[in-house]
Amino acid sequence: MTFPSDGRSRNQRAGREDTSRRSAYQDESRRAARERELKRRKGIPESQGTTFRPTSPSQTGAQKRRVNAVTLIALVVAGVLIFRLGWVQIIWGPELSLNASEQRTRVYVDPARRGTITDREGNQLAYTMQARSLTVSPNVMRAELRTGTDLALRLAAEETDPANVASYVTIEEGVAYDRASGEEKETILNEKVKERMENIATRIPEIIKSHGKDVSDIRSSEILEKLNAESQYEVLVRNVDPDIATEITDELPSVAADHQDIREYPNGAIGENIVGRISMDGNGQFGFEASNDSLLAGNNGRSTQDMSILGQAIPGTLRDQIPAVDGASVELTLDLDLQTYVQQALEQAKAASGADDASAVVLDAKTAEVLAMANTGTINPNEDTAKQIEEGKSFDNPSITHPFEPGSVAKIITAAGVIQEGLTTPEEVLQVPGSIEMAGVTVKDAWEHGVVPYTTAGVFGKSSNVGTLMLAERLGEDKFAQYLDLFGLGQSTGIELPSESEGLLPAPEQWSGGTFANLPIGQGMSITTLQMAGIYQTLANGGERIEPRIIKSATDADGAVIEQAEPDKVQVVSPEAAKMTVDMFRAVTQSDPTGVQQGTGTGAAIDGYQISGKTGTAQKIDENTGAYSNSEYWITFAGIAPADDPRFVVAIMLDEPERGVHGEGGQTAAPLFKDIATWLLNRDNIPLSEVPEPIVLQAQ
């Protein structure tokens, strides 16, 4: 037999185990004896209490196993609880804390007042008026009313039957609400909720109407539909006077009056293409309101406070208070009276001429400030905008967003260049043929003629394409390209309005053989009405081009002046060259009974004043052929008044007119220039001009 490796026999080990069990049994017997002795000394009968029964060794092992099992279970449960607690504290803790904070925290916004926009004389173009929006929380209101309590019914009675609140409420059968069954109470409650909804829907327009306000857009059926909506927030009526809103909320406690600012545009469509509009949420949406939103809007104030579960403010929790900073007030360079006249004159000219559209810009000749910028089809923000859009009106400002080919009105660039470079004089006589060939392109004048001895002044007074190209060849492509750049073509003017187009001007490196045959006569490039006005402002201002401006001044909420960036200035030609060019272009408006010394724009002439300007007729591209159309034109005119002491620059564009601007034969914008310039000269009492010497257009 093989023995265990420790060298002891199995009987020896068994003996030791028996000895251990006897020792444990003896210890337990001794403890029982001590317990009996203790009871005897205290006089307690030995029979009372638990009679000692020695525990067998096998019972002791089972107890230990049970204790170990219970301990293990307790440890596992404790571990799970500790793990769960750690998970809640570490993993879920931040999110739960955030949710709790959001539930009790309220952030209040104090809206800033949007700045006022005025014209140069202080006439209001846009301002903000305080108002209220009537709102309700349908879900919350219905939940409160359907709790089935007397309080809820009495709250309803305050609006539906305030005279009988004390005795409220009974059903038709005369059963008191307090004694009604559960089903009857629910019926009563639902009926009263319905009555309250109908009462609110009816009373709101009644109260507003009682103050003499138009309620044609306020419908009780729509209000009732919102009251029954499954939502937390509904706007019942907007743009309510604060006093009327207070009266409504006092009578109808379930309705709230939220702060609302109404942006007013008192002049309707006049100047709307410039001023623009704000959206329903108060942000700039179109025009100046959009491009200068940050300047006008200001900064809203904010404050934070904790609320109880019942919606009550917790004292001492108001914090993070930031006061509102109202927006800046802006004075524009616009002249409201002039803007009104020009806009109305454009609409009349469009109707009389049959044009698709028309636009006009009036600049101060010395400062390049925009005095008027008008278009036809401007929307009225105070009327139904959707209907107006269907009629073709818009918030757009084509004077800066819709470029077009200027035609002959742009020939003044070539004229200024050759005068500045000393390549000609107004009196020089050129032998001008009926056509010219440049880089394989043949260009003709608008009328048939042989060689004619036109002076340089006569070339532009008669609007000869051939004579203009003859002079442009002297200037050369590179120099001509420089002058296009100096006059600002193909560049943004920098006006403080949105969506301005730079126009279209091919880069010199992209010029083809025929490009130089087109650009000097105003073809092959596109400019806006504002850019066209800027060309003539440059020459009227002694050859210095100034970026046009629409902001005259701005002040913050405290009245402090906000400095505006100075407009860029570029000296394009010398003052002498500019004056000579302006004086030479008086030939365009000159009359002659014989027609020999007569220009193409006599309709722009104003008795008693020297007027300088240029007509333009630019062919549009035929979409079907891709070539220039012989029936669709842009008709333009740009001029300076008076030419001897420039004060105003007026630029006009008509899109596809069928007749003159007053319904007369021919297609010209010159008479509209005359109307606008005459109005300005008379209004401002501009002194009459000296009678000039006649200009020779054609040598005899």
XYZ file of C-alpha atoms in Angstrom:
700
model
C 0.000 0.000 0.000
C 1.299 3.431 -0.848
C 1.098 6.103 1.884
C 0.621 9.853 1.393
C 3.733 11.835 0.682
C 3.691 13.526 4.125
C 4.448 10.129 5.681
C 1.414 10.041 7.983
C -1.087 7.207 8.055
C -4.810 7.687 7.298
C -5.648 6.564 10.863
C -3.377 9.230 12.268
C -5.148 11.950 10.267
C -8.590 10.599 11.225
C -7.510 10.640 14.869
C -6.598 14.282 14.695
C -9.965 15.168 13.084
C -11.837 13.303 15.868
C -9.779 15.135 18.469
C -10.704 18.508 16.863
C -14.401 17.675 16.848
C -14.297 16.566 20.516
C -12.491 19.758 21.435
C -15.162 21.892 19.700
C -17.910 19.881 21.412
C -16.302 20.383 24.807
C -15.954 24.145 24.213
C -19.630 24.415 23.392
C -20.560 22.355 26.490
C -18.541 24.712 28.668
C -20.344 27.746 27.181
C -23.735 26.170 27.956
C -22.640 25.453 31.547
C -21.601 29.122 32.016
C -24.987 30.222 30.687
C -26.839 27.969 33.217
C -24.673 29.308 36.065
C -25.456 32.917 35.037
C -29.224 32.230 35.033
C -28.997 30.558 38.446
C -27.272 33.589 39.988
C -29.939 35.917 38.546
C -32.749 33.694 39.857
C -33.960 32.740 36.404
C -35.478 29.252 36.236
C -33.316 26.955 34.286
C -36.289 25.767 32.236
C -36.838 29.331 30.872
C -35.004 30.133 27.714
C -33.407 27.866 25.248
C -32.377 24.542 26.548
C -28.859 23.832 25.544
C -28.548 21.102 23.101
C -25.052 20.457 22.010
C -24.570 21.036 18.305
C -23.141 18.241 16.387
C -20.095 18.854 14.175
C -22.178 18.251 11.023
C -24.706 20.972 12.097
C -21.886 23.454 12.649
C -20.594 22.964 9.072
C -24.060 23.516 7.563
C -24.458 26.761 9.515
C -21.123 28.006 8.236
C -22.105 27.251 4.687
C -25.383 29.147 5.122
C -23.571 32.105 6.632
C -21.058 32.072 3.791
C -23.878 31.951 1.212
C -25.720 34.848 2.830
C -22.498 36.807 3.061
C -21.757 36.159 -0.593
C -25.247 37.246 -1.622
C -24.938 40.374 0.506
C -21.574 41.173 -1.067
C -22.971 40.656 -4.570
C -25.982 42.866 -3.831
C -23.727 45.497 -2.290
C -21.421 45.298 -5.311
C -24.346 45.726 -7.687
C -25.627 48.685 -5.697
C -22.188 50.259 -5.565
C -21.755 49.680 -9.327
C -25.189 51.134 -9.984
C -24.453 54.130 -7.804
C -21.144 54.678 -9.575
C -22.838 54.344 -12.963
C -25.488 56.911 -12.004
C -22.931 59.275 -10.509
C -20.243 59.020 -13.161
C -21.990 58.002 -16.382
C -25.525 59.330 -15.985
C -24.684 62.026 -13.481
C -23.729 64.882 -15.880
C -26.747 64.268 -18.098
C -29.160 64.037 -15.157
C -27.680 67.183 -13.665
C -28.052 68.949 -16.983
C -31.665 67.822 -17.351
C -32.479 68.940 -13.822
C -30.869 72.300 -14.501
C -32.803 72.713 -17.736
C -36.076 71.835 -16.030
C -35.713 74.431 -13.324
C -33.758 77.093 -15.225
C -35.468 79.778 -17.246
C -33.538 82.107 -19.556
C -35.365 85.348 -20.243
C -34.570 87.412 -23.323
C -35.049 91.171 -23.311
C -35.315 92.072 -27.010
C -33.230 94.993 -28.230
C -35.039 97.744 -30.097
C -34.089 97.777 -33.801
C -32.644 101.059 -34.996
C -34.566 103.587 -37.046
C -33.791 104.287 -40.713
C -34.341 107.825 -41.988
C -33.591 109.797 -45.130
C -31.116 112.697 -45.235
C -33.785 115.089 -43.902
C -34.838 112.871 -40.994
C -37.966 111.477 -42.632
C -38.628 107.977 -41.314
C -38.134 105.120 -43.750
C -38.347 102.295 -41.195
C -38.939 102.253 -37.461
C -39.954 99.800 -34.750
C -43.208 99.959 -32.823
C -43.886 97.868 -29.731
C -46.733 95.378 -29.956
C -47.862 92.076 -28.481
C -48.553 88.587 -29.764
C -51.470 86.789 -28.129
C -50.326 83.260 -27.310
C -51.568 80.178 -25.482
C -50.346 76.732 -24.474
C -53.239 74.462 -25.565
C -51.953 71.258 -23.980
C -51.256 72.850 -20.607
C -54.540 74.744 -20.549
C -56.621 71.672 -21.371
C -54.717 69.567 -18.841
C -55.442 72.065 -16.086
C -59.111 72.281 -16.986
C -59.575 68.530 -17.118
C -58.265 67.802 -13.629
C -61.947 67.549 -12.539
C -61.512 69.879 -9.548
C -63.809 72.666 -8.408
C -60.860 75.018 -8.827
C -60.523 74.131 -12.502
C -64.231 74.690 -13.052
C -64.144 77.972 -11.228
C -61.185 79.096 -13.368
C -63.289 78.305 -16.412
C -66.231 80.135 -14.873
C -64.161 83.287 -14.461
C -64.246 83.634 -18.236
C -67.549 81.976 -19.169
C -69.830 83.020 -16.278
C -68.032 85.402 -13.891
C -71.302 86.533 -12.222
C -72.060 83.050 -10.896
C -68.629 81.846 -9.836
C -69.672 81.361 -6.194
C -72.469 78.938 -7.007
C -70.717 77.259 -9.881
C -71.457 74.695 -11.253
C -74.555 72.582 -12.095
C -75.622 70.562 -15.077
C -78.915 70.892 -16.913
C -80.675 68.301 -14.724
C -79.865 70.446 -11.676
C -77.432 67.959 -10.119
C -74.695 69.866 -8.279
C -71.202 69.207 -9.550
C -70.068 68.168 -6.079
C -72.774 65.456 -5.945
C -72.385 64.375 -9.569
C -71.055 60.955 -10.493
C -67.618 60.590 -12.083
C -69.081 60.303 -15.590
C -71.320 63.339 -15.044
C -68.367 65.367 -13.753
C -66.383 64.487 -16.875
C -69.302 65.557 -19.042
C -69.590 68.865 -17.189
C -65.853 69.457 -17.427
C -65.627 68.689 -21.141
C -68.573 70.956 -21.851
C -67.056 73.816 -19.880
C -63.685 73.354 -21.597
C -65.422 73.552 -24.952
C -67.342 76.648 -23.878
C -64.135 78.285 -22.756
C -62.399 77.582 -26.062
C -65.310 79.027 -28.008
C -65.477 82.036 -25.717
C -61.781 82.835 -26.207
C -62.059 82.424 -29.966
C -65.017 84.790 -30.080
C -63.942 87.418 -27.547
C -60.463 88.130 -28.953
C -61.658 89.620 -32.277
C -64.578 91.316 -30.486
C -62.275 93.156 -28.099
C -59.861 94.175 -30.869
C -62.732 95.393 -33.054
C -64.166 97.421 -30.169
C -61.049 99.604 -30.346
C -61.656 100.439 -33.986
C -59.065 98.011 -35.358
C -59.422 96.024 -38.563
C -60.143 92.376 -37.756
C -60.749 91.138 -41.307
C -57.655 88.912 -41.033
C -58.604 87.545 -37.594
C -60.934 84.552 -37.798
C -62.544 82.919 -34.749
C -62.467 79.535 -36.463
C -58.687 79.700 -36.862
C -58.228 80.723 -33.225
C -60.430 77.844 -32.070
C -58.437 75.419 -34.193
C -55.215 76.573 -32.522
C -56.781 76.275 -29.061
C -57.573 72.636 -29.787
C -54.145 71.907 -31.294
C -51.863 69.279 -29.791
C -48.992 71.653 -29.036
C -47.258 73.522 -26.252
C -47.306 76.925 -27.940
C -49.608 78.646 -30.413
C -49.691 82.259 -31.599
C -53.332 83.297 -31.835
C -52.972 86.895 -33.096
C -49.911 88.998 -33.922
C -49.343 92.753 -33.953
C -51.780 93.691 -31.173
C -51.484 97.071 -29.461
C -50.093 96.651 -25.923
C -53.126 98.285 -24.271
C -55.554 96.056 -26.155
C -53.456 92.984 -25.349
C -53.558 93.844 -21.637
C -57.350 94.129 -21.748
C -57.574 90.719 -23.444
C -55.292 88.960 -20.953
C -57.144 90.526 -18.015
C -60.453 89.158 -19.289
C -59.031 85.871 -20.597
C -56.336 84.722 -18.125
C -55.435 81.662 -20.185
C -54.167 83.919 -22.966
C -50.682 85.422 -22.666
C -49.339 88.569 -24.344
C -45.769 88.058 -25.569
C -43.540 90.994 -26.403
C -43.317 91.703 -30.113
C -41.740 94.447 -32.170
C -43.468 95.584 -35.346
C -41.278 97.020 -38.078
C -43.129 99.828 -39.796
C -42.447 101.030 -43.352
C -44.512 104.242 -43.545
C -43.739 104.966 -47.198
C -44.927 101.662 -48.593
C -43.197 100.819 -51.868
C -41.262 104.109 -51.996
C -37.603 103.266 -51.428
C -38.455 99.701 -50.445
C -35.932 98.334 -52.959
C -33.257 100.086 -50.895
C -34.599 99.815 -47.354
C -35.711 96.189 -47.644
C -37.576 94.328 -44.932
C -37.088 92.126 -41.879
C -38.387 88.580 -41.512
C -40.993 87.365 -39.021
C -38.235 86.507 -36.537
C -36.846 90.055 -36.707
C -33.777 89.459 -38.878
C -32.911 91.547 -41.921
C -34.265 89.827 -45.021
C -33.898 92.229 -47.948
C -32.102 95.422 -48.839
C -30.388 97.655 -46.301
C -32.146 95.801 -43.479
C -30.261 92.665 -44.535
C -26.833 94.066 -45.433
C -26.658 96.105 -42.212
C -28.553 93.766 -39.894
C -25.825 93.690 -37.244
C -25.727 97.496 -37.151
C -29.497 97.901 -36.833
C -30.396 94.911 -34.661
C -28.418 95.641 -31.508
C -27.888 92.937 -28.877
C -30.661 91.311 -26.872
C -30.465 91.342 -23.095
C -30.560 88.082 -21.094
C -31.150 86.926 -17.545
C -31.384 83.515 -15.887
C -33.566 82.385 -12.987
C -34.564 79.085 -11.393
C -38.238 78.140 -11.163
C -40.068 75.765 -8.840
C -42.092 72.840 -10.108
C -45.188 75.042 -9.758
C -43.699 77.669 -12.036
C -42.821 80.138 -9.279
C -39.552 82.048 -9.293
C -37.118 80.858 -6.628
C -35.912 83.924 -4.677
C -32.221 84.701 -4.930
C -31.646 82.715 -8.136
C -31.756 85.646 -10.600
C -28.333 85.797 -12.249
C -26.364 86.388 -15.445
C -28.174 89.646 -16.109
C -27.047 91.284 -19.362
C -28.872 94.485 -20.353
C -30.191 94.892 -23.890
C -28.292 97.202 -26.238
C -30.591 98.798 -28.800
C -29.576 98.953 -32.440
C -28.055 101.962 -34.151
C -30.151 104.535 -35.967
C -29.037 105.208 -39.514
C -29.496 108.260 -41.703
C -29.352 107.379 -45.386
C -28.224 109.683 -48.163
C -31.621 109.256 -49.842
C -33.885 112.215 -50.454
C -37.379 110.865 -49.808
C -39.115 113.543 -51.879
C -36.799 112.909 -54.827
C -37.094 109.134 -54.409
C -40.873 109.446 -54.490
C -40.800 111.586 -57.628
C -38.320 109.365 -59.465
C -40.117 106.161 -58.563
C -43.474 107.497 -59.697
C -41.940 108.936 -62.890
C -40.409 105.539 -63.680
C -43.725 103.753 -63.276
C -45.390 106.270 -65.580
C -42.574 105.969 -68.121
C -42.809 102.188 -68.078
C -46.540 102.287 -68.705
C -46.289 104.952 -71.434
C -43.362 103.355 -73.272
C -44.449 99.736 -72.943
C -41.078 98.835 -71.392
C -40.654 95.639 -69.425
C -38.788 97.405 -66.617
C -37.023 100.644 -65.846
C -34.483 101.899 -63.315
C -32.866 105.198 -62.418
C -30.100 106.410 -60.105
C -29.441 109.996 -59.005
C -26.048 110.817 -57.464
C -24.626 113.926 -55.871
C -21.990 114.896 -58.427
C -19.404 115.941 -55.820
C -19.832 113.289 -53.113
C -21.295 110.317 -55.033
C -24.003 110.031 -52.377
C -27.081 108.202 -53.663
C -29.952 110.691 -53.658
C -32.397 108.319 -55.341
C -32.295 104.749 -56.597
C -35.565 103.590 -58.085
C -36.959 100.665 -60.024
C -40.326 99.713 -61.370
C -42.234 96.817 -59.817
C -41.070 97.483 -56.261
C -43.165 95.636 -53.699
C -45.172 97.320 -50.948
C -44.311 95.590 -47.625
C -47.530 96.810 -46.030
C -49.751 94.885 -48.431
C -50.217 91.232 -49.375
C -46.709 90.330 -50.512
C -47.667 86.932 -51.949
C -50.230 88.537 -54.224
C -47.758 91.208 -55.306
C -45.107 88.621 -56.119
C -47.630 86.850 -58.343
C -48.097 90.187 -60.123
C -44.365 90.367 -60.858
C -43.289 92.734 -58.089
C -40.314 92.008 -55.870
C -37.997 93.213 -53.112
C -35.105 93.122 -55.564
C -33.033 96.169 -56.482
C -32.219 95.844 -60.225
C -30.314 99.143 -60.155
C -27.432 97.219 -58.595
C -28.287 93.562 -59.241
C -29.232 93.461 -62.963
C -26.398 94.465 -65.309
C -27.039 95.256 -68.974
C -25.089 96.331 -72.042
C -24.905 100.143 -71.863
C -24.506 100.860 -75.553
C -23.356 104.312 -76.679
C -23.741 105.819 -73.220
C -20.358 104.205 -72.450
C -18.578 106.040 -75.306
C -17.687 108.766 -72.836
C -14.937 106.452 -71.513
C -13.227 106.470 -74.904
C -13.711 110.232 -75.119
C -12.171 110.894 -71.703
C -9.236 108.613 -72.520
C -8.261 110.279 -75.802
C -8.684 113.766 -74.281
C -6.570 112.816 -71.236
C -3.841 111.316 -73.428
C -3.809 114.391 -75.683
C -4.724 112.345 -78.747
C -7.468 114.703 -79.926
C -9.370 117.905 -79.162
C -13.111 118.577 -79.311
C -12.608 120.701 -82.411
C -10.467 118.250 -84.404
C -12.157 117.229 -87.629
C -12.146 113.527 -88.494
C -13.146 112.166 -91.870
C -15.549 109.493 -90.724
C -16.650 106.818 -93.219
C -19.879 104.841 -92.943
C -18.080 101.701 -91.701
C -14.789 100.515 -90.301
C -13.053 97.134 -90.150
C -11.179 96.094 -87.013
C -9.597 92.652 -86.546
C -11.818 91.205 -89.252
C -14.980 92.752 -87.778
C -16.932 95.325 -89.784
C -18.737 97.972 -87.720
C -21.217 100.445 -89.181
C -23.005 103.524 -87.940
C -26.720 103.339 -87.165
C -27.445 105.375 -90.323
C -26.090 105.143 -93.826
C -23.590 107.811 -94.816
C -20.426 108.387 -96.785
C -17.345 110.076 -95.428
C -18.457 112.940 -93.163
C -16.221 115.601 -91.565
C -17.265 115.161 -87.968
C -15.430 116.940 -85.207
C -14.475 114.892 -82.177
C -17.392 116.572 -80.385
C -19.554 115.676 -83.372
C -18.495 112.007 -83.244
C -20.011 111.715 -79.769
C -22.809 114.228 -80.349
C -23.967 112.206 -83.355
C -23.060 108.902 -81.614
C -20.936 107.603 -84.472
C -19.649 104.079 -83.824
C -17.107 104.418 -86.597
C -15.706 107.727 -85.356
C -15.514 106.353 -81.782
C -13.505 103.330 -82.934
C -11.193 105.561 -84.959
C -10.365 107.431 -81.748
C -10.125 104.207 -79.733
C -7.482 102.903 -82.150
C -5.367 105.937 -81.268
C -5.703 105.045 -77.627
C -4.817 101.369 -78.136
C -6.099 98.240 -76.423
C -3.832 98.410 -73.379
C -4.604 102.022 -72.535
C -8.302 101.527 -73.157
C -8.298 98.506 -70.810
C -6.645 100.677 -68.136
C -9.375 103.296 -68.406
C -12.091 100.669 -68.114
C -10.476 99.581 -64.860
C -10.012 103.141 -63.584
C -13.684 103.933 -64.210
C -14.615 100.883 -62.078
C -16.109 98.613 -64.720
C -16.188 94.934 -63.797
C -15.879 95.861 -60.103
C -18.230 96.275 -57.197
C -18.959 99.905 -56.403
C -18.794 99.202 -52.662
C -22.330 100.424 -52.010
C -23.652 99.312 -48.592
C -26.409 97.173 -50.096
C -26.641 93.404 -50.661
C -26.338 91.336 -53.827
C -24.568 93.959 -55.908
C -23.394 92.701 -59.296
C -19.922 93.586 -60.534
C -21.203 93.535 -64.076
C -19.344 91.709 -66.810
C -16.071 92.833 -68.365
C -13.749 90.395 -70.129
C -10.178 90.430 -68.837
C -7.665 91.855 -71.365
C -5.967 88.482 -71.703
C -9.291 87.037 -72.819
C -9.958 89.608 -75.524
C -10.460 88.179 -78.981
C -9.974 89.976 -82.277
C -13.428 91.549 -82.203
C -13.475 92.536 -78.511
C -11.796 95.872 -79.142
C -14.322 96.542 -81.898
C -17.178 96.216 -79.369
C -16.086 97.565 -75.987
C -15.403 101.213 -76.980
C -18.978 101.529 -78.307
C -20.562 99.929 -75.224
C -21.037 96.378 -76.461
C -19.539 93.135 -75.149
C -19.708 94.269 -71.514
C -22.432 94.735 -68.911
C -22.828 97.343 -66.181
C -25.499 98.261 -63.646
C -27.413 101.529 -63.538
C -25.359 102.531 -60.490
C -22.089 101.818 -62.302
C -23.303 103.856 -65.286
C -24.061 106.767 -62.978
C -20.605 106.360 -61.420
C -18.874 106.868 -64.784
C -20.539 110.252 -65.222
C -20.040 111.201 -61.567
C -16.289 110.710 -62.086
C -16.175 113.277 -64.877
C -18.600 115.650 -63.131
C -16.287 115.592 -60.084
C -13.143 116.755 -61.853
C -12.081 113.281 -62.935
C -12.121 111.776 -59.404
C -14.189 108.631 -58.977
C -15.681 108.208 -55.517
C -17.307 105.019 -54.319
C -21.043 105.713 -54.069
C -22.503 105.707 -50.564
C -25.984 105.119 -49.122
C -25.135 105.742 -45.420
C -24.824 109.378 -44.444
C -24.426 108.833 -40.687
C -25.128 106.340 -37.913
C -25.560 106.793 -34.169
C -25.690 104.164 -31.450
C -28.362 103.843 -28.760
C -26.560 106.419 -26.589
C -26.425 108.971 -29.393
C -22.717 108.532 -30.111
C -21.724 108.805 -33.762
C -20.496 105.562 -35.323
C -17.630 106.310 -37.646
C -18.073 105.100 -41.202
C -15.249 104.068 -43.488
C -14.273 106.725 -45.992
C -15.140 105.803 -49.581
C -12.251 104.969 -51.881
C -11.285 107.668 -54.356
C -9.489 107.261 -57.666
C -8.240 110.086 -59.888
C -9.139 108.720 -63.321
C -8.359 111.756 -65.489
C -7.168 115.256 -64.752
C -9.676 117.983 -63.803
C -8.884 119.728 -67.096
C -9.570 116.599 -69.158
C -12.753 115.921 -67.188
C -14.053 119.458 -67.734
C -13.239 119.332 -71.446
C -15.030 115.990 -71.809
C -18.137 117.151 -69.929
C -18.265 120.351 -71.959
C -17.827 118.409 -75.208
C -20.777 116.134 -74.405
C -23.093 119.143 -74.378
C -23.174 118.445 -78.114
C -25.494 115.497 -77.425
C -28.318 117.771 -76.209
C -27.697 120.591 -78.668
C -30.504 121.520 -81.063
C -30.244 122.858 -84.626
C -33.208 123.587 -86.881
C -31.222 122.289 -89.852
C -30.232 119.118 -88.022
C -26.598 119.414 -89.056
C -25.305 120.577 -85.675
C -27.878 118.688 -83.654
C -27.123 115.880 -81.222
C -29.007 112.649 -80.552
C -30.356 113.629 -77.135
C -32.121 116.931 -77.589
C -34.998 115.604 -75.501
C -32.763 115.972 -72.436
C -32.132 119.697 -72.944
C -33.452 122.068 -70.262
C -34.055 125.723 -71.049
C -31.638 127.980 -69.228
C -29.205 125.225 -68.222
C -26.216 123.578 -69.820
C -26.826 119.832 -69.922
C -24.197 117.230 -70.737
C -25.024 113.595 -71.353
C -25.199 110.653 -73.718
C -27.887 108.471 -75.215
C -27.511 104.722 -75.579
C -29.214 101.985 -77.556
C -27.851 98.521 -76.828
C -29.002 95.451 -78.697
C -30.020 92.526 -76.521
C -28.947 88.990 -77.285
C -31.542 86.946 -79.136
C -31.912 83.760 -77.086
C -32.889 81.773 -80.176
C -29.946 82.734 -82.375
C -27.309 83.778 -79.843
C -26.706 86.919 -81.942
C -27.656 90.537 -81.316
C -31.367 91.185 -81.769
C -32.663 93.785 -84.211
C -35.874 94.339 -82.250
C -35.029 94.108 -78.540
C -33.003 96.876 -76.907
C -31.879 98.453 -73.679
C -32.408 102.195 -73.981
C -30.158 104.297 -71.738
C -29.320 107.883 -70.920
C -26.865 109.342 -68.447
C -26.295 113.028 -67.895
C -24.945 115.840 -65.744
C -26.912 118.903 -64.637
C -25.833 121.610 -64.924
C -22.779 120.906 -67.076
C -21.026 124.183 -66.225
C -21.330 123.615 -62.440
C -22.167 119.928 -61.910
C -24.588 119.214 -59.076
C -26.463 116.081 -60.083
C -25.843 112.939 -62.117
C -28.847 111.028 -63.417
C -28.647 107.593 -65.081
C -31.659 105.854 -66.644
C -32.293 102.444 -68.212
C -35.434 101.224 -69.999
C -35.757 97.540 -70.847
C -37.323 96.956 -74.272
C -39.508 100.058 -74.580
C -41.850 100.154 -77.582
C -42.212 103.961 -77.553
C -40.802 107.034 -75.896
C -41.230 107.560 -72.166
C -44.186 109.885 -72.739
C -45.767 107.656 -75.335
C -44.201 109.564 -78.239
C -42.622 107.910 -81.260
C -39.064 106.640 -81.093
C -37.309 104.951 -78.218
C -35.415 107.282 -75.932
C -34.858 107.843 -72.239
C -33.708 111.454 -72.648
C -37.094 113.053 -71.818
C -37.226 111.175 -68.530
C -33.794 112.584 -67.672
C -35.170 116.035 -68.431
C -38.145 115.494 -66.097
C -35.967 114.386 -63.183
C -33.234 116.974 -63.681
C -35.768 119.805 -64.087
C -37.487 118.792 -60.844
C -34.151 118.872 -59.008
C -32.945 122.165 -60.474
C -36.219 123.877 -59.644
C -36.568 122.378 -56.189
C -33.045 123.416 -55.166
C -33.172 126.789 -56.912
C -30.011 126.121 -58.906
C -28.854 129.301 -60.698
C -29.266 129.420 -64.466
C -26.262 128.662 -66.664
C -24.472 131.090 -68.890
C -25.491 130.834 -72.531
C -22.717 128.776 -74.156
C -21.211 129.081 -77.603
C -22.660 126.555 -80.048
C -20.593 123.418 -80.575
C -19.566 122.436 -84.083
C -20.479 118.817 -84.745
C -19.912 118.719 -88.477
C -17.425 120.877 -90.367
C -18.856 122.775 -93.336
